[in-house]
Amino acid sequence: MLLVTTIAGVRARREELAKTGQRVALVPTMGALHEGHLTLVRRGRELADEVWASIFVNPAQFGPSEDFVSYPRDLERDRALLEREGATLLFAPSVREIYPRPAATVIDVPELAAGLCGPYRPGHFRGVALVVAKLLNIVQPHVAVFGAKDWQQAVVIRRLVEDLDMPVHIEVHPTVREEDGLARSSRNAYLSPEERRTATALSRALEAAATALADGEKRGAALELILATEIGRAPGARLQYAAAVDPATLQPVATAEGPVLLALAVYVGSTRLIDNVLTEGI
Ligand code: AMP
């Protein structure tokens, strides 16, 4: 696997590959890789001839009081994992390489970024949109693979790619979970053993609400209450939001008539966790 740290290096390799007509799948990540990321790499291999991964902890998507500095970083471990999964190129640029000066351009998808995590992470989705647009322009993949765990992010990216006519397919892969239901996340590493047990409340709450919906509870507000109640029962968990929304528009669902996205953001100790499930609705 080739380790590339410069945009010029990626472009040169991409031009070589273009001559062969081979297809490239890109898996953008912030590193501290886990099974969720590796599943995206495997999906990429099904969709393209080569899978390229990127590791970039993007300062533009972190708020001033968030964990940009403490975010887990382990390039050597990540590199070995990606190599084992058959990725052929790892793009791991410095912050200076990606932002030689602050970008004056803003990419905003306000109608999709306004709800769910939006109000609690001002500027986050602008930061995500900017870096993903840059990575897609640098790598020019045929496919880019994202995880459903960050559903709002995936919806924002799909929309920006459509609106800007970017020639890439956005593939969204289901969330990979631990055996007890906890969604895999690089931030799970922050949890103490006790917090780790508490964190199972998220998937339990989502399952309770999904079961209620399957049993005929169509009212969005009632589904949100089930989510909030389950989180409230877990000592040490603090709800940030519980939502039942349309998976495409992310608008709140008054009465479920089709698919519903149930979504949560919860603080467990000082660690903010998010999770969601997509239900078929009724
Ligand atoms: P991150 O490194 O957290 O920015 O995540 C990089 C990509 O991996 C994003 O597309 C995430 O949605 C995806 N991802 C993170 N956790 C999971 C998971 N548990 N299952 C599937 N995809 C995931």
mmCIF file of C-alpha atoms and ligand atoms in Angstrom:
data_model
loop_
_atom_site.group_PDB
_atom_site.id
_atom_site.type_symbol
_atom_site.label_atom_id
_atom_site.label_comp_id
_atom_site.label_asym_id
_atom_site.label_seq_id
_atom_site.Cartn_x
_atom_site.Cartn_y
_atom_site.Cartn_z
ATOM 1 C CA MET A 1 0.000 0.000 0.000
ATOM 2 C CA LEU A 2 1.278 3.395 -0.988
ATOM 3 C CA LEU A 3 1.390 6.098 1.705
ATOM 4 C CA VAL A 4 0.927 9.522 0.139
ATOM 5 C CA THR A 5 0.984 12.784 2.073
ATOM 6 C CA THR A 6 0.708 15.361 -0.712
ATOM 7 C CA ILE A 7 -2.079 16.370 -3.079
ATOM 8 C CA ALA A 8 0.410 16.307 -5.967
ATOM 9 C CA GLY A 9 1.344 12.726 -5.066
ATOM 10 C CA VAL A 10 -2.293 11.605 -5.132
ATOM 11 C CA ARG A 11 -2.920 13.371 -8.440
ATOM 12 C CA ALA A 12 0.110 11.724 -10.042
ATOM 13 C CA ARG A 13 -0.983 8.233 -8.964
ATOM 14 C CA ARG A 14 -4.567 8.965 -9.999
ATOM 15 C CA GLU A 15 -3.455 9.970 -13.493
ATOM 16 C CA GLU A 16 -1.477 6.759 -13.860
ATOM 17 C CA LEU A 17 -4.492 4.715 -12.807
ATOM 18 C CA ALA A 18 -6.797 6.623 -15.172
ATOM 19 C CA LYS A 19 -4.714 5.310 -18.079
ATOM 20 C CA THR A 20 -5.606 1.747 -17.095
ATOM 21 C CA GLY A 21 -9.312 2.557 -16.831
ATOM 22 C CA GLN A 22 -9.477 1.051 -13.340
ATOM 23 C CA ARG A 23 -12.128 2.241 -10.909
ATOM 24 C CA VAL A 24 -11.280 3.820 -7.565
ATOM 25 C CA ALA A 25 -13.339 3.786 -4.376
ATOM 26 C CA LEU A 26 -12.438 6.323 -1.697
ATOM 27 C CA VAL A 27 -13.046 5.749 2.008
ATOM 28 C CA PRO A 28 -12.549 9.051 3.847
ATOM 29 C CA THR A 29 -11.830 8.702 7.576
ATOM 30 C CA MET A 30 -10.317 10.496 10.532
ATOM 31 C CA GLY A 31 -8.294 7.426 11.481
ATOM 32 C CA ALA A 32 -8.293 5.463 14.775
ATOM 33 C CA LEU A 33 -9.754 2.789 12.563
ATOM 34 C CA HIS A 34 -12.180 0.139 13.740
ATOM 35 C CA GLU A 35 -14.322 -2.560 12.200
ATOM 36 C CA GLY A 36 -16.809 0.058 10.926
ATOM 37 C CA HIS A 37 -14.147 1.734 8.797
ATOM 38 C CA LEU A 38 -12.758 -1.608 7.619
ATOM 39 C CA THR A 39 -16.203 -2.712 6.468
ATOM 40 C CA LEU A 40 -16.329 0.393 4.281
ATOM 41 C CA VAL A 41 -12.998 -0.642 2.755
ATOM 42 C CA ARG A 42 -14.415 -4.109 2.019
ATOM 43 C CA ARG A 43 -17.487 -2.543 0.433
ATOM 44 C CA GLY A 44 -15.208 -0.337 -1.640
ATOM 45 C CA ARG A 45 -13.407 -3.424 -2.942
ATOM 46 C CA GLU A 46 -16.730 -4.804 -4.174
ATOM 47 C CA LEU A 47 -17.492 -1.567 -6.004
ATOM 48 C CA ALA A 48 -14.123 -0.698 -7.561
ATOM 49 C CA ASP A 49 -10.766 -2.114 -8.647
ATOM 50 C CA GLU A 50 -8.787 -0.168 -6.053
ATOM 51 C CA VAL A 51 -9.722 1.195 -2.649
ATOM 52 C CA TRP A 52 -7.993 4.312 -1.459
ATOM 53 C CA ALA A 53 -8.456 5.506 2.103
ATOM 54 C CA SER A 54 -7.804 8.909 3.563
ATOM 55 C CA ILE A 55 -6.949 9.739 7.142
ATOM 56 C CA PHE A 56 -7.326 13.379 8.032
ATOM 57 C CA VAL A 57 -8.504 14.778 11.347
ATOM 58 C CA ASN A 58 -10.208 17.802 9.872
ATOM 59 C CA PRO A 59 -9.900 20.859 12.123
ATOM 60 C CA ALA A 60 -12.665 22.619 10.167
ATOM 61 C CA GLN A 61 -15.326 20.253 11.495
ATOM 62 C CA PHE A 62 -14.452 20.553 15.189
ATOM 63 C CA GLY A 63 -15.847 23.285 17.435
ATOM 64 C CA PRO A 64 -13.480 25.239 19.710
ATOM 65 C CA SER A 65 -14.462 23.181 22.776
ATOM 66 C CA GLU A 66 -14.445 19.836 20.946
ATOM 67 C CA ASP A 67 -11.826 17.099 20.849
ATOM 68 C CA PHE A 68 -9.655 18.028 17.833
ATOM 69 C CA VAL A 69 -6.434 17.965 19.879
ATOM 70 C CA SER A 70 -7.231 14.822 21.880
ATOM 71 C CA TYR A 71 -8.812 12.883 18.984
ATOM 72 C CA PRO A 72 -7.077 9.451 18.886
ATOM 73 C CA ARG A 73 -4.324 9.201 16.266
ATOM 74 C CA ASP A 74 -2.292 6.084 15.413
ATOM 75 C CA LEU A 75 -1.101 6.166 11.823
ATOM 76 C CA GLU A 76 1.098 3.071 12.030
ATOM 77 C CA ARG A 77 -1.703 0.877 13.349
ATOM 78 C CA ASP A 78 -4.196 2.302 10.849
ATOM 79 C CA ARG A 79 -1.762 1.757 8.025
ATOM 80 C CA ALA A 80 -1.328 -1.917 8.899
ATOM 81 C CA LEU A 81 -5.105 -2.440 9.155
ATOM 82 C CA LEU A 82 -5.748 -0.823 5.778
ATOM 83 C CA GLU A 83 -2.983 -2.806 4.142
ATOM 84 C CA ARG A 84 -4.480 -6.023 5.511
ATOM 85 C CA GLU A 85 -7.874 -5.096 4.033
ATOM 86 C CA GLY A 86 -6.339 -4.604 0.622
ATOM 87 C CA ALA A 87 -6.435 -0.822 0.336
ATOM 88 C CA THR A 88 -3.813 0.203 -2.220
ATOM 89 C CA LEU A 89 -3.250 3.842 -1.272
ATOM 90 C CA LEU A 90 -3.498 5.798 1.959
ATOM 91 C CA PHE A 91 -3.709 9.561 1.692
ATOM 92 C CA ALA A 92 -2.657 11.028 5.044
ATOM 93 C CA PRO A 93 -2.014 14.733 4.502
ATOM 94 C CA SER A 94 -1.015 17.340 7.078
ATOM 95 C CA VAL A 95 -3.380 20.153 8.006
ATOM 96 C CA ARG A 96 -1.095 22.538 6.136
ATOM 97 C CA GLU A 97 -1.342 20.430 2.973
ATOM 98 C CA ILE A 98 -5.151 20.594 3.010
ATOM 99 C CA TYR A 99 -5.448 24.156 4.309
ATOM 100 C CA PRO A 100 -2.350 26.106 3.204
ATOM 101 C CA ARG A 101 -4.498 29.118 4.065
ATOM 102 C CA PRO A 102 -8.004 29.280 5.522
ATOM 103 C CA ALA A 103 -10.565 28.482 2.826
ATOM 104 C CA ALA A 104 -12.578 31.523 1.783
ATOM 105 C CA THR A 105 -15.165 29.244 0.188
ATOM 106 C CA VAL A 106 -18.141 28.012 2.160
ATOM 107 C CA ILE A 107 -20.112 24.921 1.196
ATOM 108 C CA ASP A 108 -23.323 24.849 3.142
ATOM 109 C CA VAL A 109 -26.397 22.660 2.850
ATOM 110 C CA PRO A 110 -28.460 24.505 5.442
ATOM 111 C CA GLU A 111 -31.746 22.682 5.033
ATOM 112 C CA LEU A 112 -30.052 19.356 5.843
ATOM 113 C CA ALA A 113 -27.521 20.696 8.355
ATOM 114 C CA ALA A 114 -30.013 22.672 10.458
ATOM 115 C CA GLY A 115 -31.539 19.833 12.492
ATOM 116 C CA LEU A 116 -30.250 16.848 14.505
ATOM 117 C CA CYS A 117 -26.551 17.514 15.312
ATOM 118 C CA GLY A 118 -26.573 20.902 13.531
ATOM 119 C CA PRO A 119 -27.631 23.188 16.398
ATOM 120 C CA TYR A 120 -25.216 21.501 18.816
ATOM 121 C CA ARG A 121 -22.225 21.588 16.484
ATOM 122 C CA PRO A 122 -22.287 24.983 14.758
ATOM 123 C CA GLY A 123 -20.179 24.949 11.588
ATOM 124 C CA HIS A 124 -19.612 21.180 11.771
ATOM 125 C CA PHE A 125 -21.350 20.265 8.529
ATOM 126 C CA ARG A 126 -19.728 23.171 6.687
ATOM 127 C CA GLY A 127 -16.392 21.738 7.797
ATOM 128 C CA VAL A 128 -17.400 18.256 6.664
ATOM 129 C CA ALA A 129 -18.755 19.529 3.331
ATOM 130 C CA LEU A 130 -15.580 21.496 2.644
ATOM 131 C CA VAL A 131 -13.152 18.684 3.373
ATOM 132 C CA VAL A 132 -15.197 16.026 1.566
ATOM 133 C CA ALA A 133 -15.530 18.265 -1.518
ATOM 134 C CA LYS A 134 -11.759 18.820 -1.429
ATOM 135 C CA LEU A 135 -11.011 15.096 -1.012
ATOM 136 C CA LEU A 136 -13.371 14.178 -3.855
ATOM 137 C CA ASN A 137 -11.721 16.790 -6.095
ATOM 138 C CA ILE A 138 -8.232 15.629 -5.155
ATOM 139 C CA VAL A 139 -8.847 11.887 -5.539
ATOM 140 C CA GLN A 140 -11.608 11.948 -8.175
ATOM 141 C CA PRO A 141 -12.918 8.517 -7.183
ATOM 142 C CA HIS A 142 -15.729 6.740 -8.992
ATOM 143 C CA VAL A 143 -17.301 5.840 -5.642
ATOM 144 C CA ALA A 144 -16.946 7.185 -2.129
ATOM 145 C CA VAL A 145 -18.097 5.013 0.770
ATOM 146 C CA PHE A 146 -19.572 6.482 3.944
ATOM 147 C CA GLY A 147 -21.190 4.954 7.030
ATOM 148 C CA ALA A 148 -24.873 5.159 7.965
ATOM 149 C CA LYS A 149 -23.735 5.769 11.550
ATOM 150 C CA ASP A 150 -23.239 9.414 10.514
ATOM 151 C CA TRP A 151 -26.527 9.543 8.635
ATOM 152 C CA GLN A 152 -26.846 13.328 8.580
ATOM 153 C CA GLN A 153 -23.323 13.633 7.222
ATOM 154 C CA ALA A 154 -24.097 11.128 4.461
ATOM 155 C CA VAL A 155 -27.279 12.969 3.484
ATOM 156 C CA VAL A 156 -25.435 16.312 3.394
ATOM 157 C CA ILE A 157 -22.677 14.804 1.225
ATOM 158 C CA ARG A 158 -25.116 13.139 -1.169
ATOM 159 C CA ARG A 159 -26.886 16.444 -1.656
ATOM 160 C CA LEU A 160 -23.739 18.513 -2.209
ATOM 161 C CA VAL A 161 -22.477 15.978 -4.752
ATOM 162 C CA GLU A 162 -25.796 16.155 -6.613
ATOM 163 C CA ASP A 163 -26.064 19.943 -6.440
ATOM 164 C CA LEU A 164 -22.467 20.441 -7.632
ATOM 165 C CA ASP A 165 -22.684 17.710 -10.328
ATOM 166 C CA MET A 166 -19.678 15.907 -8.913
ATOM 167 C CA PRO A 167 -19.135 12.693 -10.922
ATOM 168 C CA VAL A 168 -19.038 10.279 -7.996
ATOM 169 C CA HIS A 169 -21.421 7.723 -6.544
ATOM 170 C CA ILE A 170 -21.967 8.072 -2.794
ATOM 171 C CA GLU A 171 -22.385 4.648 -1.221
ATOM 172 C CA VAL A 172 -23.775 4.485 2.311
ATOM 173 C CA HIS A 173 -23.017 1.324 4.275
ATOM 174 C CA PRO A 174 -24.950 0.093 7.359
ATOM 175 C CA THR A 175 -23.621 0.757 10.854
ATOM 176 C CA VAL A 176 -21.270 -1.847 12.301
ATOM 177 C CA ARG A 177 -21.951 -2.635 15.968
ATOM 178 C CA GLU A 178 -20.343 -4.387 18.891
ATOM 179 C CA GLU A 179 -22.019 -7.592 20.046
ATOM 180 C CA ASP A 180 -23.992 -5.721 22.699
ATOM 181 C CA GLY A 181 -25.309 -3.247 20.127
ATOM 182 C CA LEU A 182 -22.979 -0.292 20.693
ATOM 183 C CA ALA A 183 -22.167 1.352 17.358
ATOM 184 C CA ARG A 184 -18.443 1.201 16.632
ATOM 185 C CA SER A 185 -16.849 4.619 16.965
ATOM 186 C CA SER A 186 -13.338 5.960 17.392
ATOM 187 C CA ARG A 187 -14.723 7.932 20.346
ATOM 188 C CA ASN A 188 -15.686 4.719 22.201
ATOM 189 C CA ALA A 189 -12.008 4.662 23.230
ATOM 190 C CA TYR A 190 -12.756 7.587 25.556
ATOM 191 C CA LEU A 191 -15.236 5.509 27.626
ATOM 192 C CA SER A 192 -14.327 4.060 31.051
ATOM 193 C CA PRO A 193 -15.496 0.456 31.639
ATOM 194 C CA GLU A 194 -18.556 1.774 33.490
ATOM 195 C CA GLU A 195 -19.350 4.315 30.772
ATOM 196 C CA ARG A 196 -18.906 1.585 28.185
ATOM 197 C CA ARG A 197 -21.750 -0.347 29.881
ATOM 198 C CA THR A 198 -23.892 2.790 30.056
ATOM 199 C CA ALA A 199 -23.333 3.409 26.345
ATOM 200 C CA THR A 200 -25.427 0.358 25.430
ATOM 201 C CA ALA A 201 -28.441 2.538 26.311
ATOM 202 C CA LEU A 202 -28.297 4.157 22.857
ATOM 203 C CA SER A 203 -28.904 1.018 20.821
ATOM 204 C CA ARG A 204 -31.411 -0.232 23.419
ATOM 205 C CA ALA A 205 -33.390 2.988 23.116
ATOM 206 C CA LEU A 206 -33.343 2.848 19.319
ATOM 207 C CA GLU A 207 -34.512 -0.746 19.392
ATOM 208 C CA ALA A 208 -37.334 0.069 21.822
ATOM 209 C CA ALA A 209 -38.572 2.888 19.586
ATOM 210 C CA ALA A 210 -38.204 0.798 16.417
ATOM 211 C CA THR A 211 -40.215 -1.987 18.048
ATOM 212 C CA ALA A 212 -42.937 0.470 19.072
ATOM 213 C CA LEU A 213 -43.104 1.762 15.505
ATOM 214 C CA ALA A 214 -43.358 -1.780 14.145
ATOM 215 C CA ASP A 215 -46.153 -2.390 16.676
ATOM 216 C CA GLY A 216 -48.116 0.564 15.310
ATOM 217 C CA GLU A 217 -46.929 3.639 17.230
ATOM 218 C CA LYS A 218 -46.836 6.124 14.366
ATOM 219 C CA ARG A 219 -46.587 9.391 16.283
ATOM 220 C CA GLY A 220 -43.138 10.940 15.986
ATOM 221 C CA ALA A 221 -43.431 12.662 19.358
ATOM 222 C CA ALA A 222 -44.293 9.360 21.061
ATOM 223 C CA LEU A 223 -41.308 7.637 19.431
ATOM 224 C CA GLU A 224 -39.040 10.472 20.602
ATOM 225 C CA LEU A 225 -40.432 10.066 24.119
ATOM 226 C CA ILE A 226 -39.599 6.343 24.080
ATOM 227 C CA LEU A 227 -36.025 7.194 23.049
ATOM 228 C CA ALA A 228 -35.688 9.871 25.735
ATOM 229 C CA THR A 229 -37.200 7.637 28.428
ATOM 230 C CA GLU A 230 -34.795 4.774 27.696
ATOM 231 C CA ILE A 231 -31.811 7.140 27.843
ATOM 232 C CA GLY A 232 -33.187 8.666 31.064
ATOM 233 C CA ARG A 233 -33.123 5.226 32.673
ATOM 234 C CA ALA A 234 -29.375 4.876 32.166
ATOM 235 C CA PRO A 235 -27.454 6.506 35.026
ATOM 236 C CA GLY A 236 -24.612 8.604 33.680
ATOM 237 C CA ALA A 237 -26.226 9.146 30.271
ATOM 238 C CA ARG A 238 -27.427 12.634 29.334
ATOM 239 C CA LEU A 239 -29.659 13.103 26.315
ATOM 240 C CA GLN A 240 -28.778 15.838 23.846
ATOM 241 C CA TYR A 241 -31.495 15.040 21.341
ATOM 242 C CA ALA A 242 -33.887 12.251 20.421
ATOM 243 C CA ALA A 243 -35.494 12.525 17.000
ATOM 244 C CA ALA A 244 -37.844 10.753 14.620
ATOM 245 C CA VAL A 245 -37.240 12.256 11.182
ATOM 246 C CA ASP A 246 -37.743 11.633 7.500
ATOM 247 C CA PRO A 247 -34.503 9.892 6.415
ATOM 248 C CA ALA A 248 -34.248 11.920 3.192
ATOM 249 C CA THR A 249 -35.237 15.427 4.305
ATOM 250 C CA LEU A 250 -34.328 15.027 8.008
ATOM 251 C CA GLN A 251 -37.551 16.874 8.845
ATOM 252 C CA PRO A 252 -39.432 15.748 11.969
ATOM 253 C CA VAL A 253 -42.077 13.125 11.367
ATOM 254 C CA ALA A 254 -45.476 14.024 12.844
ATOM 255 C CA THR A 255 -47.099 10.724 11.882
ATOM 256 C CA ALA A 256 -45.055 7.965 10.262
ATOM 257 C CA GLU A 257 -46.254 7.127 6.777
ATOM 258 C CA GLY A 258 -43.035 5.731 5.325
ATOM 259 C CA PRO A 259 -39.464 5.102 6.458
ATOM 260 C CA VAL A 260 -38.411 6.839 9.676
ATOM 261 C CA LEU A 261 -34.918 7.596 10.909
ATOM 262 C CA LEU A 262 -34.675 7.345 14.696
ATOM 263 C CA ALA A 263 -31.633 9.283 15.869
ATOM 264 C CA LEU A 264 -29.917 10.060 19.162
ATOM 265 C CA ALA A 265 -27.090 12.136 20.547
ATOM 266 C CA VAL A 266 -26.155 11.308 24.125
ATOM 267 C CA TYR A 267 -23.368 12.329 26.461
ATOM 268 C CA VAL A 268 -21.938 9.427 28.422
ATOM 269 C CA GLY A 269 -19.690 11.166 30.911
ATOM 270 C CA SER A 270 -17.882 13.743 28.783
ATOM 271 C CA THR A 271 -18.069 11.641 25.595
ATOM 272 C CA ARG A 272 -20.681 12.568 23.021
ATOM 273 C CA LEU A 273 -22.072 9.535 21.184
ATOM 274 C CA ILE A 274 -24.500 9.444 18.261
ATOM 275 C CA ASP A 275 -26.460 6.561 16.800
ATOM 276 C CA ASN A 276 -29.464 5.977 14.584
ATOM 277 C CA VAL A 277 -31.598 3.291 12.980
ATOM 278 C CA LEU A 278 -33.512 3.432 9.756
ATOM 279 C CA THR A 279 -36.898 1.782 10.059
ATOM 280 C CA GLU A 280 -39.113 0.817 7.192
ATOM 281 C CA GLY A 281 -41.983 2.592 8.928
ATOM 282 C CA ILE A 282 -45.500 1.458 8.272
HETATM 283 P P1 AMP B 1 -14.781 8.923 11.028
HETATM 284 O O1 AMP B 1 -13.382 8.384 11.002
HETATM 285 O O2 AMP B 1 -15.458 8.789 12.355
HETATM 286 O O3 AMP B 1 -14.888 10.285 10.412
HETATM 287 O O4 AMP B 1 -15.612 7.968 10.080
HETATM 288 C C1 AMP B 1 -15.207 7.723 8.756
HETATM 289 C C2 AMP B 1 -16.299 6.984 8.030
HETATM 290 O O5 AMP B 1 -16.567 5.761 8.699
HETATM 291 C C3 AMP B 1 -17.623 7.769 8.002
HETATM 292 O O6 AMP B 1 -18.232 7.579 6.733
HETATM 293 C C4 AMP B 1 -18.405 7.115 9.091
HETATM 294 O O7 AMP B 1 -19.799 7.206 8.909
HETATM 295 C C5 AMP B 1 -17.949 5.675 8.954
HETATM 296 N N1 AMP B 1 -18.201 4.941 10.192
HETATM 297 C C6 AMP B 1 -17.834 5.295 11.455
HETATM 298 N N2 AMP B 1 -18.296 4.403 12.344
HETATM 299 C C7 AMP B 1 -18.948 3.452 11.640
HETATM 300 C C8 AMP B 1 -19.662 2.266 11.993
HETATM 301 N N3 AMP B 1 -19.787 1.858 13.249
HETATM 302 N N4 AMP B 1 -20.225 1.542 10.991
HETATM 303 C C9 AMP B 1 -20.121 1.947 9.705
HETATM 304 N N5 AMP B 1 -19.466 3.057 9.310
HETATM 305 C C10 AMP B 1 -18.891 3.804 10.263
#
